[in-house]
Short mmCIF file of C-alpha atoms in Angstrom, two decimals:
data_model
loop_
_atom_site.label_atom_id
_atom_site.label_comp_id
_atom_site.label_asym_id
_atom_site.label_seq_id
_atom_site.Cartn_x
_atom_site.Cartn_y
_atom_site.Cartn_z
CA UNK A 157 0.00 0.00 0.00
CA UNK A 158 2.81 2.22 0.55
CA UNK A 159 4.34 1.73 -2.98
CA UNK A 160 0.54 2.41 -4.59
CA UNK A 161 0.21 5.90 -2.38
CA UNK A 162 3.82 7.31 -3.38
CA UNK A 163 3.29 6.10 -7.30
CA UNK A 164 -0.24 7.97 -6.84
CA UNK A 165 1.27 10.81 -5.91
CA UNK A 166 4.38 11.16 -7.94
CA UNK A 167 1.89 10.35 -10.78
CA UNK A 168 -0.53 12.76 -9.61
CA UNK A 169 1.86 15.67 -9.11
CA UNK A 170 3.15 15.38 -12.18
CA UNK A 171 -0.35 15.93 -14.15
CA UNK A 172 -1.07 18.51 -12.21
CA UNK A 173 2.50 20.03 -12.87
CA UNK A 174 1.16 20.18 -16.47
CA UNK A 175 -2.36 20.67 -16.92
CA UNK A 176 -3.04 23.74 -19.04
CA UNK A 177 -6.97 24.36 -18.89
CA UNK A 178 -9.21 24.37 -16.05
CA UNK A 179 -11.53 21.52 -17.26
CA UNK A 180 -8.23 18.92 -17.16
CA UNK A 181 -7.57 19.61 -13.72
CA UNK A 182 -11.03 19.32 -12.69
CA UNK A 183 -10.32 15.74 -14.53
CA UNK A 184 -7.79 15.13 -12.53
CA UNK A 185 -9.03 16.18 -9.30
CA UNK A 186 -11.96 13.19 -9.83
CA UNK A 187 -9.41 10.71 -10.80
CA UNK A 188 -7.32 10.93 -7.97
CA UNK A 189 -9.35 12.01 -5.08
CA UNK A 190 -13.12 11.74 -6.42
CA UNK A 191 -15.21 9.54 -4.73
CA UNK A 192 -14.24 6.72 -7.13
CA UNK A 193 -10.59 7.90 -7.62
CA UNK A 194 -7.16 6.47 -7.30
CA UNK A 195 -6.72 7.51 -3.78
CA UNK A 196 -9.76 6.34 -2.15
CA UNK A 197 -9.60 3.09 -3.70
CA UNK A 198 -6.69 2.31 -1.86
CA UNK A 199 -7.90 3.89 1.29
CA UNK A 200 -10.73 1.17 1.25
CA UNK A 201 -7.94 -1.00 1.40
CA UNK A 202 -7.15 0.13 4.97
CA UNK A 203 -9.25 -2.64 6.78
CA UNK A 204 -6.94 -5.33 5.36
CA UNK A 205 -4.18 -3.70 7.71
CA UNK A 206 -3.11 -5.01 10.60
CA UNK A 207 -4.07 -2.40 13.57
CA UNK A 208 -0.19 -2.06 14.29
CA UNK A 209 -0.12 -0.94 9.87
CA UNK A 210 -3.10 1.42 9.93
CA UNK A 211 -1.92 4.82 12.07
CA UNK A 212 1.52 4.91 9.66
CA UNK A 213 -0.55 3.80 6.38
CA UNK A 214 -3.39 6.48 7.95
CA UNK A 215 -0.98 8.86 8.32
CA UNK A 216 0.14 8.15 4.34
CA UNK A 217 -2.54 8.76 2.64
CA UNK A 218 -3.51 11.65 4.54
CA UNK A 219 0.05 13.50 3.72
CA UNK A 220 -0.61 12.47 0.46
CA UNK A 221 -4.45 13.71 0.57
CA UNK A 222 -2.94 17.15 1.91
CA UNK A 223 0.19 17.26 -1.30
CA UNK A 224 -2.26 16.60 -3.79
CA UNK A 225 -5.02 19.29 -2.65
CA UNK A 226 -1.83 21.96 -2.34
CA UNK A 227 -0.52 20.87 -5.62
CA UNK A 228 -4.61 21.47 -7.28
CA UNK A 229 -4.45 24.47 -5.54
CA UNK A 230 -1.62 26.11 -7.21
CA UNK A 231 -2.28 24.60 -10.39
CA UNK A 232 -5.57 26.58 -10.28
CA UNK A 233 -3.66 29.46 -9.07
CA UNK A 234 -1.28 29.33 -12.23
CA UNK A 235 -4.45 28.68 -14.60
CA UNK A 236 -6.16 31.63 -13.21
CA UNK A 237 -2.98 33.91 -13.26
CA UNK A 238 -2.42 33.04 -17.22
CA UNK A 239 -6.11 33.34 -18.35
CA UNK A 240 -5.71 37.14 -16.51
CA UNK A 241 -2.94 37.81 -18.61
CA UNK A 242 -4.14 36.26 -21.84
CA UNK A 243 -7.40 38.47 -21.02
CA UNK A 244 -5.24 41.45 -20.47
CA UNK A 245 -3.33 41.31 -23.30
CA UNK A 246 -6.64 40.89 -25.88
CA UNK A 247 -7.93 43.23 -24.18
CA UNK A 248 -5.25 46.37 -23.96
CA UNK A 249 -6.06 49.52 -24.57
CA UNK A 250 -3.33 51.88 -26.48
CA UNK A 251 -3.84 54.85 -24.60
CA UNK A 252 -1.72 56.54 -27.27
CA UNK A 253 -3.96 56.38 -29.94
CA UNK A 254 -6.23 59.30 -30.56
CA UNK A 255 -9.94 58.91 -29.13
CA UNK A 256 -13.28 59.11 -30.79
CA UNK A 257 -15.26 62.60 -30.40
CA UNK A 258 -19.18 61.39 -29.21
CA UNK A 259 -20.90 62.55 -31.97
CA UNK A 260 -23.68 64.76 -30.27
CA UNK A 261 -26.92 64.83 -31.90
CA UNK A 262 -29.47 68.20 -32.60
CA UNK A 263 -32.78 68.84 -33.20
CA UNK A 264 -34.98 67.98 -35.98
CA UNK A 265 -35.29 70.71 -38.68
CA UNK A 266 -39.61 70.45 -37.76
CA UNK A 267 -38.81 71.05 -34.08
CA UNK A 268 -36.80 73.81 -34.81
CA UNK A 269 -39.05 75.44 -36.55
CA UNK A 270 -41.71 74.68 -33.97
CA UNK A 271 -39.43 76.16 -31.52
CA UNK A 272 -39.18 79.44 -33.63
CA UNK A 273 -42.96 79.84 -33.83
CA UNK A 274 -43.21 79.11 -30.07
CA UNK A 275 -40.56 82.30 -29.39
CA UNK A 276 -42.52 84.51 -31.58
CA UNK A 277 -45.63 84.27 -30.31
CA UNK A 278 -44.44 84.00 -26.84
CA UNK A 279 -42.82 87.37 -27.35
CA UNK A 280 -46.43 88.32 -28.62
CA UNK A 281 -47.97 87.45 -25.24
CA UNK A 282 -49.14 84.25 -26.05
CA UNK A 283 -49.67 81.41 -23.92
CA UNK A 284 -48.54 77.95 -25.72
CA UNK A 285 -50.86 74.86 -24.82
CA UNK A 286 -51.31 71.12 -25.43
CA UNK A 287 -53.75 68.85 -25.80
CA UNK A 288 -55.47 65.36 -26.34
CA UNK A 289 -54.52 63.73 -29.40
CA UNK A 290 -57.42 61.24 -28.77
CA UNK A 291 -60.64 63.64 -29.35
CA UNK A 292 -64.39 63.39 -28.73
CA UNK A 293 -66.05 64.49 -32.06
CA UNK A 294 -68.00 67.18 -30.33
CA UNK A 295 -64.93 69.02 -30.03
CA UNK A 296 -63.30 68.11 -32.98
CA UNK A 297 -66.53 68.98 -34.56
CA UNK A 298 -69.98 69.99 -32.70
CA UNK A 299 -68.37 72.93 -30.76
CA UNK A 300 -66.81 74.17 -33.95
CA UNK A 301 -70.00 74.76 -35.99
CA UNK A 302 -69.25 71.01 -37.82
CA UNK A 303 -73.24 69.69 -37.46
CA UNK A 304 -73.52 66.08 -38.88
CA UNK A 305 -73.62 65.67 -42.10
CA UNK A 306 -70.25 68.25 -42.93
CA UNK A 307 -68.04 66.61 -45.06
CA UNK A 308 -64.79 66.39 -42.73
CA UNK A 309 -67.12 63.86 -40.90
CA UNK A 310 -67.10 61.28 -43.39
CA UNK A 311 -65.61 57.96 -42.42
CA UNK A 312 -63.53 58.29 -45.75
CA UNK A 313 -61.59 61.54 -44.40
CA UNK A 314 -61.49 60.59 -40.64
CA UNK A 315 -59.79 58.34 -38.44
CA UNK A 316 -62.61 56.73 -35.82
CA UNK A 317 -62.46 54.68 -32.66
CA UNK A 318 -65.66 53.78 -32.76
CA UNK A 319 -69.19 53.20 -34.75
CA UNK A 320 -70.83 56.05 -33.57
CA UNK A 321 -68.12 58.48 -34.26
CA UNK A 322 -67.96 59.59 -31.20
CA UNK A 323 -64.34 58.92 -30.32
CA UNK A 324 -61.85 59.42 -33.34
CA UNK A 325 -58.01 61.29 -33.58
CA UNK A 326 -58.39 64.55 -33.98
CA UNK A 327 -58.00 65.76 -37.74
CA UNK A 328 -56.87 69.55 -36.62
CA UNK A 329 -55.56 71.13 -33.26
CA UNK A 330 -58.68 73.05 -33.54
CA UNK A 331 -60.65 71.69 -30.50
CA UNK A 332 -58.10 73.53 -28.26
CA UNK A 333 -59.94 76.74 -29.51
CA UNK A 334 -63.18 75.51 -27.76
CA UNK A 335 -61.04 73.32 -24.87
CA UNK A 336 -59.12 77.35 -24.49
CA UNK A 337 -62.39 79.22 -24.22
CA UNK A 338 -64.23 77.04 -22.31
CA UNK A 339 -61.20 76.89 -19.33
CA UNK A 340 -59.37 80.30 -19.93
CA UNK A 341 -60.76 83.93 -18.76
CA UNK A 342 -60.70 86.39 -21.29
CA UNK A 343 -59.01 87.72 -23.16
CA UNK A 344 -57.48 84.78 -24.37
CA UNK A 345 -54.13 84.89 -26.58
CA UNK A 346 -52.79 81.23 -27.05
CA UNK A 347 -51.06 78.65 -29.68
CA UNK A 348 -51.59 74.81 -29.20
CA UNK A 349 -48.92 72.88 -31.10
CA UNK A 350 -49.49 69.22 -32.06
CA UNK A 351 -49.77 66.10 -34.20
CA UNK A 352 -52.89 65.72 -36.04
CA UNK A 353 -54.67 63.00 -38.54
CA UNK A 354 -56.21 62.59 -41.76
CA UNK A 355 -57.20 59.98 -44.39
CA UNK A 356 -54.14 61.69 -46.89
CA UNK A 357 -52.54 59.86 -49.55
CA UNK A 358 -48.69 61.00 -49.27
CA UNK A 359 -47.02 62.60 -51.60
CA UNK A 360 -44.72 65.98 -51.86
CA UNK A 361 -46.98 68.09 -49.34
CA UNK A 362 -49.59 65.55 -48.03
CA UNK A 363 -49.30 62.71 -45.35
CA UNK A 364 -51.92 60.82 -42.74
CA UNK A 365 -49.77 62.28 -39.49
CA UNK A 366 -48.88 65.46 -39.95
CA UNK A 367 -48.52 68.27 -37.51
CA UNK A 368 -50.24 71.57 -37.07
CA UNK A 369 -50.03 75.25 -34.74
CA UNK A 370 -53.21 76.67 -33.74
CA UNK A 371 -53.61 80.47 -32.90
CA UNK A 372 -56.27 81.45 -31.06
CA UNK A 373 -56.92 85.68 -30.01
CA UNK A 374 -60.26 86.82 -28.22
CA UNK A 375 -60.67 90.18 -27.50
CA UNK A 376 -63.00 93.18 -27.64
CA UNK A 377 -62.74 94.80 -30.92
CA UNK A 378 -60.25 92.16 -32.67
CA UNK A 379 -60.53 92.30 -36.22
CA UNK A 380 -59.72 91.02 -39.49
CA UNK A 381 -56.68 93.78 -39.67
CA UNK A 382 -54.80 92.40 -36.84
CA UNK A 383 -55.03 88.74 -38.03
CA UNK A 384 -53.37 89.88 -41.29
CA UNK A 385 -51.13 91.93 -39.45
CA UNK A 386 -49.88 89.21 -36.98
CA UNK A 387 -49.59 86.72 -40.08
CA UNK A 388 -47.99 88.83 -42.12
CA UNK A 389 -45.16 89.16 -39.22
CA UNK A 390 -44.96 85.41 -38.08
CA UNK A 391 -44.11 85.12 -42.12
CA UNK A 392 -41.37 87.56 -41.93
CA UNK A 393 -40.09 86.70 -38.79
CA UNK A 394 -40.05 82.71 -39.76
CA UNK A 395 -38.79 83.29 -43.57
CA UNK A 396 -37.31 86.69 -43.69
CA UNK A 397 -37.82 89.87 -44.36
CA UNK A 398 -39.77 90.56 -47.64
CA UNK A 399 -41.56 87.12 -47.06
CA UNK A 400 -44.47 87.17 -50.13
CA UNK A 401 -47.51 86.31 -48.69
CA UNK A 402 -51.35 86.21 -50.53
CA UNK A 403 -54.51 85.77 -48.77
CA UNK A 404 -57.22 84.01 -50.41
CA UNK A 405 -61.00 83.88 -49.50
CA UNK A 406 -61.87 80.26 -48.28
CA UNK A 407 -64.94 78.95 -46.28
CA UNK A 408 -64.27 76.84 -42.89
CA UNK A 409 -67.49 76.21 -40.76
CA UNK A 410 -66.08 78.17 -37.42
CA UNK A 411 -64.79 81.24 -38.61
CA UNK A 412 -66.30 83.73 -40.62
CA UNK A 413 -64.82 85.53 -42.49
CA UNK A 414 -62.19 82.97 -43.66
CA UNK A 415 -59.51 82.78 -45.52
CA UNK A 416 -56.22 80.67 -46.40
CA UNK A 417 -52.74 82.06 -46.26
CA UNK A 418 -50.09 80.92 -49.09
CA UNK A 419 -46.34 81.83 -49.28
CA UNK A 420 -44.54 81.83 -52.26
CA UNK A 421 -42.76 78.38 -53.59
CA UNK A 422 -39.36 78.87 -51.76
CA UNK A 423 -38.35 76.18 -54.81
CA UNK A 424 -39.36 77.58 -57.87
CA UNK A 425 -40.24 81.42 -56.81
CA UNK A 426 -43.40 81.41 -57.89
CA UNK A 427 -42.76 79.56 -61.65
CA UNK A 428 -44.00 76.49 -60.75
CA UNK A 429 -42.71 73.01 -60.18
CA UNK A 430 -43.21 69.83 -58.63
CA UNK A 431 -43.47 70.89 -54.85
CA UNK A 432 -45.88 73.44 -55.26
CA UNK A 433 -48.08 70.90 -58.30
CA UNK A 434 -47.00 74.02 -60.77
CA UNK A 435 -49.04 77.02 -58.97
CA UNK A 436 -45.82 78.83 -57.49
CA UNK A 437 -47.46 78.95 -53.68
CA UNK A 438 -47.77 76.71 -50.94
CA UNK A 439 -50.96 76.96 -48.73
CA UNK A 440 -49.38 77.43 -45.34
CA UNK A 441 -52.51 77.98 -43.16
CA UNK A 442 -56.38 78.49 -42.93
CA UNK A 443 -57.24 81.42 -40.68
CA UNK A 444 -60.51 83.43 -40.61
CA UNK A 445 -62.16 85.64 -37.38
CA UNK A 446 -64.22 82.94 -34.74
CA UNK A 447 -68.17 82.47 -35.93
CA UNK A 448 -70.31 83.94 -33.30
CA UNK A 449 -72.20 80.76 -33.08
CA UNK A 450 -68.50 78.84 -31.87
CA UNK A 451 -68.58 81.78 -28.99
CA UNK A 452 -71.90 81.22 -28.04
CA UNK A 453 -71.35 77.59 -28.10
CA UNK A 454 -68.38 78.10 -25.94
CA UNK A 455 -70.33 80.56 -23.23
CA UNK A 456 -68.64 83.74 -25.08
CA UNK A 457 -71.00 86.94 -25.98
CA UNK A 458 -69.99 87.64 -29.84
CA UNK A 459 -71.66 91.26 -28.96
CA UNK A 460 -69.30 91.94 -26.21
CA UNK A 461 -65.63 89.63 -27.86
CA UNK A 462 -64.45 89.06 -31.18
CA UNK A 463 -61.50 86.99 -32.27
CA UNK A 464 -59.58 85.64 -34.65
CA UNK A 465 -58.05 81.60 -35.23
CA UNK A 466 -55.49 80.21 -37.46
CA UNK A 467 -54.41 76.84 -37.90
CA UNK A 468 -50.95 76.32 -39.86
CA UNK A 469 -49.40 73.19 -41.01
CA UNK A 470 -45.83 72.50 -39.30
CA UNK A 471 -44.21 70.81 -41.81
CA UNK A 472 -44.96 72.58 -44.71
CA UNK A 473 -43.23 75.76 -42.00
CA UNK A 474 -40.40 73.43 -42.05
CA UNK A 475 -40.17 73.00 -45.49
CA UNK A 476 -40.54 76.84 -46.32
CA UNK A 477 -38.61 77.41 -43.49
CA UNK A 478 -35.41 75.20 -44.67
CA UNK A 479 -36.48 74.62 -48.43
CA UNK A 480 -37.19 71.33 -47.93
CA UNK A 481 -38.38 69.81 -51.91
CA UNK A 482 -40.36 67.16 -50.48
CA UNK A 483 -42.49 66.82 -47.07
CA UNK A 484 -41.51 63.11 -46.90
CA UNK A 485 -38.23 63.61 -46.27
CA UNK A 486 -39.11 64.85 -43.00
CA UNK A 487 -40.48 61.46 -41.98
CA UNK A 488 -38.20 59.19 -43.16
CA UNK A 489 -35.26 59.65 -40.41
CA UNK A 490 -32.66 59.43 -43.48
CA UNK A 491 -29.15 60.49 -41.44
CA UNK A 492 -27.46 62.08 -44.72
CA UNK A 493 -30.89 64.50 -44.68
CA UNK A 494 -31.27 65.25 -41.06
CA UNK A 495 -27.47 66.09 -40.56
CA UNK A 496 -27.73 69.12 -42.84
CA UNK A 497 -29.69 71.03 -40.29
#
């Protein structure tokens, strides 16, 4: 027995002496001192011992036990120390080479020009609001002098929630005229920025989401005069000085007079081309002074207040703005276009 412990262990110690991955030492380790290894096979040979052999041959195999767990143990120490430095060196850093700036982002060309329009009416003495995006049809139309049976209510040029069209998204940011005068004392001087939707085929100046700035003003003695004269500068200050502008008679169910705003084609000055479908203007906005029957609807005396509204669309201001050829380019989060602003 004392022959098979010291041939166990000089065998032993010499595996371990060379194993080079953690998973053959773990081999070994079973082999000699598992529960079915080397060593404890000939410890069950103990009771064939004479009691005088057993305390020396006890003695042994426990010296032996103790060399071969030391010997694991620093093999697993020199395992660990070279998978460190094998880490280390895949892993090293060159401090000398030169870093890589973070490449800091900006705003999107439609936000900046929503940002602009936000200053300049701010500086007016507006008040900027927000609102649901998710409407109830008797603000998006009922309060707004839109009775059943207007066309905007069709099911072909609105998106509904439900069968009795009573829940739909909103298809302007106009119900924050009626949400304003119903909540707001007067006078009232706000803007209400937000998304908006409509059943619109897309092409250069038309999409389903778009965005849109209402204007709202209620006052005594507002009139037609000072909604020119407030467009006229929002133009100017947005586009620059000598802006051309045209007004055109229109019809919308809660103002009265109405009337649309154009600009001039900032990509064809007027000639005509593709962006502007040949005319040489892009319709920027509907605007018109508040119907008396959307006052009284709203608790307002149209004897006592007058106002005017506006609603203008945000990324056709964007496209004017940056002169932008084609709205969908605004939507389609291509890098190489958003990086130029």
């Amino acid at each position: 027995m004392k022959e098979q412990l010291s041939k166990i262990k000089s065998e032993a110690l010499a595996a371990f002496g060379q194993v080079s991955t953690p998973a053959a030492l773990d081999e070994l380790r079973v082999k000699y001192l598992g529960k079915k290894g080397e060593l404890t096979a000939v410890l069950k040979q103990m009771g064939r011992l004479s009691p005088e052999e057993r305390p020396a041959m006890g003695q042994l195999a426990n010296d032996v036990r103790a060399a071969l767990e030391e010997s694991i143990e620093r093999a697993a120490q020199k395992l660990a120390a070279a998978a460190l430095e094998a880490r280390l060196k895949a892993e090293a850093l060159d401090v000398t080479i030169p870093g890589k700036a973070p490449k800091q982002g900006h705003r999107h060309p439609m936000y900046i020009a929503l940002d602009e329009i936000k200053d300049i009416f701010v500086g007016m003495g507006f008040t900027v609001l927000d609102g649901p995006e998710i409407e109830l049809a008797s603000y998006n139309f009922d309060k707004l002098n839109a009775e059943e049976g207007h066309p905007s209510r069709d099911w072909s040029d609105t998106f509904y929630f439900d069968r009795d069209s009573r829940v739909m998204l909103r298809s302007q940011t106009s119900p924050m005229q009626v949400r304003a005068m119903e909540t707001m004392p007067l006078p009232i001087r706000i803007i209400a920025p937000g998304r908006v939707y409509r059943k619109d085929e897309v092409d250069a100046t038309h999409s389903p989401m778009f965005h849109q700035v209402e204007g709202m003003v209620i006052d005594k003695n507002v009139t037609m005069a000072d909604l020119k004269g407030t467009l006229n500068l929002l133009a100017e200050e947005l586009f620059g000085k000598g802006t051309v502008t045209r007004f055109r008679p229109h019809h919308f169910p809660f103002t009265e007079p109405s009337c649309e705003m154009d600009v001039q084609c900032h990509k064809c000055g007027g000639a005509g081309c593709p962006t502007c479908k040949g005319e040489g203007w892009i319709e920027l906005l509907g605007a018109g002074m508040i119907h008396p029957s959307v006052l009284r609807m709203s608790g307002i005396d149209p004897e006592q207040w007058s106002g005017w509204a506006f609603g203008m669309g945000l990324e056709r201001t964007a496209m004017r703005r940056f002169k932008i050829a084609d709205l969908r380019l605004i939507f389609e989060n291509d890098v190489r276009f958003l990086e130029q602003f």
